[in-house]
mmCIF file with all atom_site columns, C-alpha atoms in Angstrom:
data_model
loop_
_atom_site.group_PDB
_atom_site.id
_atom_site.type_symbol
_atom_site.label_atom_id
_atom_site.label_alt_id
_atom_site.label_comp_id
_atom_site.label_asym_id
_atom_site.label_entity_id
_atom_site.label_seq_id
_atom_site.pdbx_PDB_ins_code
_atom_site.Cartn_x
_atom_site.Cartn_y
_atom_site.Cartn_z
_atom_site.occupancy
_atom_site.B_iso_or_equiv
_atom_site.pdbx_formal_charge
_atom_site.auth_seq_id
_atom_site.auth_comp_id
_atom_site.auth_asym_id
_atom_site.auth_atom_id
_atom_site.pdbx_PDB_model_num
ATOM 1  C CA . UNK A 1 1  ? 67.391 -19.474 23.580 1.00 72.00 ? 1  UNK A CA 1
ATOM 2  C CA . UNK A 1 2  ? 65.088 -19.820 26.527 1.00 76.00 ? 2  UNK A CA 1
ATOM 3  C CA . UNK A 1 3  ? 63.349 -16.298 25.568 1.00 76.00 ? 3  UNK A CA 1
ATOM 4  C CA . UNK A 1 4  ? 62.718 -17.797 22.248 1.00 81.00 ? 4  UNK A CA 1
ATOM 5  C CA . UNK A 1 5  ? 61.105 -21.583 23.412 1.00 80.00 ? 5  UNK A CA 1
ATOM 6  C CA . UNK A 1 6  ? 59.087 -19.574 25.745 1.00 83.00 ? 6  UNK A CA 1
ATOM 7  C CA . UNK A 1 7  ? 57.588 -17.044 22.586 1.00 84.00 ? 7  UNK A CA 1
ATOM 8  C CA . UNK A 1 8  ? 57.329 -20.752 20.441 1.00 84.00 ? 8  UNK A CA 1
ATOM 9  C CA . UNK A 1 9  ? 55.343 -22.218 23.113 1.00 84.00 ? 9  UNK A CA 1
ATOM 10 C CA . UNK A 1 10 ? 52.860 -19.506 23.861 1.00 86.00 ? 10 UNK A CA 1
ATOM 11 C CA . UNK A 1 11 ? 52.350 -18.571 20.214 1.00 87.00 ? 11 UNK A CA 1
ATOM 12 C CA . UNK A 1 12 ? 51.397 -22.551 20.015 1.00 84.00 ? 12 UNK A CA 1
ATOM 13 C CA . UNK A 1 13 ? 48.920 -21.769 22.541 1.00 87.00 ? 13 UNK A CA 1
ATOM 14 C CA . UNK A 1 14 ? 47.798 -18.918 20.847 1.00 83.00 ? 14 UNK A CA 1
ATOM 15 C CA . UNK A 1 15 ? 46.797 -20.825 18.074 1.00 84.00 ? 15 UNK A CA 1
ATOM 16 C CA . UNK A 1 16 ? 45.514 -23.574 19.951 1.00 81.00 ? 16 UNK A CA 1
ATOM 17 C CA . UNK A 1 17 ? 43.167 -21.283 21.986 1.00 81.00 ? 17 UNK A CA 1
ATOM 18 C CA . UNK A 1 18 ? 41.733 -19.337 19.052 1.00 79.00 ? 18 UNK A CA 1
ATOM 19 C CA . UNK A 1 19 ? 40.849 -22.582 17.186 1.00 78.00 ? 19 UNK A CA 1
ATOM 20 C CA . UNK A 1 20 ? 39.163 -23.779 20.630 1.00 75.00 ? 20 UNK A CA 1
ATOM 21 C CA . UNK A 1 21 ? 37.259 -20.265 20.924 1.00 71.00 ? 21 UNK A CA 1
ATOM 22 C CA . UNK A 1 22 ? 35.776 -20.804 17.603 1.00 71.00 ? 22 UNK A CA 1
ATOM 23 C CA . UNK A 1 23 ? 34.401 -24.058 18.303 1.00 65.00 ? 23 UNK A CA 1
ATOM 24 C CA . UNK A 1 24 ? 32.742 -23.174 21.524 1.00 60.00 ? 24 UNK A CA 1
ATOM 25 C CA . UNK A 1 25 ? 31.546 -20.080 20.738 1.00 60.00 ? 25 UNK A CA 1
ATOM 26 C CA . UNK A 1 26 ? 29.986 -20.814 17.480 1.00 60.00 ? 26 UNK A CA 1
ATOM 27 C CA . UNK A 1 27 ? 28.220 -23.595 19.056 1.00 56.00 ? 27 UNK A CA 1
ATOM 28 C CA . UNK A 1 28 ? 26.881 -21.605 22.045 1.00 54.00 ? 28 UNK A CA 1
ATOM 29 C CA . UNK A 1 29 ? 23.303 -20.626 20.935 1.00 60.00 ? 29 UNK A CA 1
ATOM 30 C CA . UNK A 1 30 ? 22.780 -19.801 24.963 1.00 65.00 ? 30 UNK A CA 1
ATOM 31 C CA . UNK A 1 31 ? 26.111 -17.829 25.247 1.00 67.00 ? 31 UNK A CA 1
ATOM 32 C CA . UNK A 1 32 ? 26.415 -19.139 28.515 1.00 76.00 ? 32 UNK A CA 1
ATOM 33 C CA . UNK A 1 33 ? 29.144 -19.811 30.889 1.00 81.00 ? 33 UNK A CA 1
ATOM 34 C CA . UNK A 1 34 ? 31.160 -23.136 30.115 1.00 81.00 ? 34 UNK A CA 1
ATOM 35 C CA . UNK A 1 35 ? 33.591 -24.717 31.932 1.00 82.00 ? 35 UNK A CA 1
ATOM 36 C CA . UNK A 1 36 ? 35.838 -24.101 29.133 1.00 82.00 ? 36 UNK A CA 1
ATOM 37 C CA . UNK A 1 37 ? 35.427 -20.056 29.035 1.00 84.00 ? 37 UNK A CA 1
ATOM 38 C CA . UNK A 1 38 ? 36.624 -20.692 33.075 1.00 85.00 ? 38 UNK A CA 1
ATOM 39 C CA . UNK A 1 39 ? 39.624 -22.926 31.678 1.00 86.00 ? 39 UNK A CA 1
ATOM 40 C CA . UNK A 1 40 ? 40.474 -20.576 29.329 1.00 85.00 ? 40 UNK A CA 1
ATOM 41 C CA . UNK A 1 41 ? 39.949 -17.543 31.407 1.00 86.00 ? 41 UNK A CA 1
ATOM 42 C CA . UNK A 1 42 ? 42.353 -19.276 34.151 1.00 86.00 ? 42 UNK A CA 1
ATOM 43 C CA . UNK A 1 43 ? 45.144 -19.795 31.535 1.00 85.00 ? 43 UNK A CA 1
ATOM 44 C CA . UNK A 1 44 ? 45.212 -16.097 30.401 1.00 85.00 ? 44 UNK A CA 1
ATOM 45 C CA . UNK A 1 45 ? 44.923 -15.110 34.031 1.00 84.00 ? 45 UNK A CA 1
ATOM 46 C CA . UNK A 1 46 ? 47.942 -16.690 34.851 1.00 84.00 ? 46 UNK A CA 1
ATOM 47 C CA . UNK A 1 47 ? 49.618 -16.249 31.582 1.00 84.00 ? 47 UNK A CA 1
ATOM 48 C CA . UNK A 1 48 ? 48.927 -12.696 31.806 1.00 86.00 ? 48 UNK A CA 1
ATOM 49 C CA . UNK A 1 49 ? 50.135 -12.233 35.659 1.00 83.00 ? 49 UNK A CA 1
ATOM 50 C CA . UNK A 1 50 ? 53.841 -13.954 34.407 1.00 83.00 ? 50 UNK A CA 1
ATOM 51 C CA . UNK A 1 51 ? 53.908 -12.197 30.776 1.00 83.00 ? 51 UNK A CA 1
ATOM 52 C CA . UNK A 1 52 ? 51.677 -9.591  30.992 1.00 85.00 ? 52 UNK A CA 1
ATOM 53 C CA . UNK A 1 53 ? 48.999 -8.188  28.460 1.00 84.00 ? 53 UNK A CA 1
ATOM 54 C CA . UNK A 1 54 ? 51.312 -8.490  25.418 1.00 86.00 ? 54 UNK A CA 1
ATOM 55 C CA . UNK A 1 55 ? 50.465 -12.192 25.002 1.00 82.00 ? 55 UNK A CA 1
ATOM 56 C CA . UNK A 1 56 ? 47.418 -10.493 23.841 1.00 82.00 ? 56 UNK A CA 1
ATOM 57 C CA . UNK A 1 57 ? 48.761 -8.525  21.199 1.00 83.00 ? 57 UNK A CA 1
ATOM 58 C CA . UNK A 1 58 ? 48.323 -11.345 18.232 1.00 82.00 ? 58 UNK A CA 1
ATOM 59 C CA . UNK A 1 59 ? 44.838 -12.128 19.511 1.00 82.00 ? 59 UNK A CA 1
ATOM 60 C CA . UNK A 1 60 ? 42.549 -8.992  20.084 1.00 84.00 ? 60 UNK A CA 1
ATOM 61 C CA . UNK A 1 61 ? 39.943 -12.030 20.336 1.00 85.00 ? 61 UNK A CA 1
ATOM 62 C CA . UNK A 1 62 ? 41.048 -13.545 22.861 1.00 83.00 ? 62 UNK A CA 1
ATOM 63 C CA . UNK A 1 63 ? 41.549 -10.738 24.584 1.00 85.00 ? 63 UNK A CA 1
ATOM 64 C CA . UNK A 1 64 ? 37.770 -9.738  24.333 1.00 87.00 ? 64 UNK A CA 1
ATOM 65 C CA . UNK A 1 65 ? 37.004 -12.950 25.867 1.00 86.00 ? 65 UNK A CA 1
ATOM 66 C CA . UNK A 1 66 ? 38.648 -12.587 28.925 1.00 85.00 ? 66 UNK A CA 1
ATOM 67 C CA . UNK A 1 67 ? 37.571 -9.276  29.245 1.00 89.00 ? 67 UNK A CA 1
ATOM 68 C CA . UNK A 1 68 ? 34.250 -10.660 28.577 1.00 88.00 ? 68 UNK A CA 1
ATOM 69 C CA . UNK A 1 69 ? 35.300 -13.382 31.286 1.00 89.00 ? 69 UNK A CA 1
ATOM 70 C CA . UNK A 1 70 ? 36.229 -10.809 33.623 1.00 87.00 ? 70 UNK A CA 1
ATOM 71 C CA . UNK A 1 71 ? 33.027 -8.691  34.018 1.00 90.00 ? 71 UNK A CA 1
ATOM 72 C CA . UNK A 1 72 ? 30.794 -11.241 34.944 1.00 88.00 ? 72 UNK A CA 1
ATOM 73 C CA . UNK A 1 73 ? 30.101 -10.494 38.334 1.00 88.00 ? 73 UNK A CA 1
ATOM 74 C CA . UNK A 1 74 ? 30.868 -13.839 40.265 1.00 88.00 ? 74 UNK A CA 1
ATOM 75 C CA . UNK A 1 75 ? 34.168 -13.802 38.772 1.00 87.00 ? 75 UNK A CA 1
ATOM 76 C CA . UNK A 1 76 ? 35.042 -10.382 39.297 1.00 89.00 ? 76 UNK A CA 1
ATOM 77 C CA . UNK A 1 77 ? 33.953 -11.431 43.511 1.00 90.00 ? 77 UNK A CA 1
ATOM 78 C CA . UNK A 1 78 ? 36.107 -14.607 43.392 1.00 86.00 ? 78 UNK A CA 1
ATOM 79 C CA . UNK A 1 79 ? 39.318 -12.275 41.843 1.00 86.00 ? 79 UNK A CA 1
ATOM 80 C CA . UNK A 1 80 ? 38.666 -9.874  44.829 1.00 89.00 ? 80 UNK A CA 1
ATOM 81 C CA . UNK A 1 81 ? 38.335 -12.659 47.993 1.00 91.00 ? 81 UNK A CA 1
ATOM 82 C CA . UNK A 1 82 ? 41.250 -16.144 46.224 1.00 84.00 ? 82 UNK A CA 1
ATOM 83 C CA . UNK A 1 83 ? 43.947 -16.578 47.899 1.00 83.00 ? 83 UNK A CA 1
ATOM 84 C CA . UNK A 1 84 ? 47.414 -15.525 46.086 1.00 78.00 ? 84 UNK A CA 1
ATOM 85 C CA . UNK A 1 85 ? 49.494 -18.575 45.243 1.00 74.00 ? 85 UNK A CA 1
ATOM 86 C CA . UNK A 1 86 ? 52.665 -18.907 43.590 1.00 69.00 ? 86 UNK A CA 1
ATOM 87 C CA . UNK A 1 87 ? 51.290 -21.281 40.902 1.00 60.00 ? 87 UNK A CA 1
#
């Protein structure tokens, strides 16, 4: 039952997140870095480090993004040097 709520709630956030996506980033003429592209990329991240990559699977989009995310240099330095946390 537990297994099941926890697939509910992150397909909910699934569609939450693509519906967000498509609002910033067809309104980003500059395709610059937002503070919403860093509160999305920190969800995944931490989605992703509990679930894994599979929470990807219904959303190669979103998937892109982070990757996208990922690469940009002063990210990729602050992923190298954070602290680990339990959170």
């Amino acid at each position: 039952m537990e297994k099941t709520m926890c697939d509910v709630v992150l397909e909910c956030i699934n569609d939450v997140i693509k519906e967000t996506l498509k609002l910033f980033l067809e309104q980003d003429e500059t395709k610059k870095l937002s503070v919403a592209d860093l509160a999305f990329f920190d969800l995944m991240n931490r989605l992703t480090a509990k679930k894994g990559d599979s929470i990807f699977d219904s959303s190669p989009t979103m998937k892109k993004h982070s990757e996208k995310i990922t690469s940009i240099a002063g990210v990729q330095k602050w992923l190298e040097k954070r602290p680990v946390t339990d959170m």
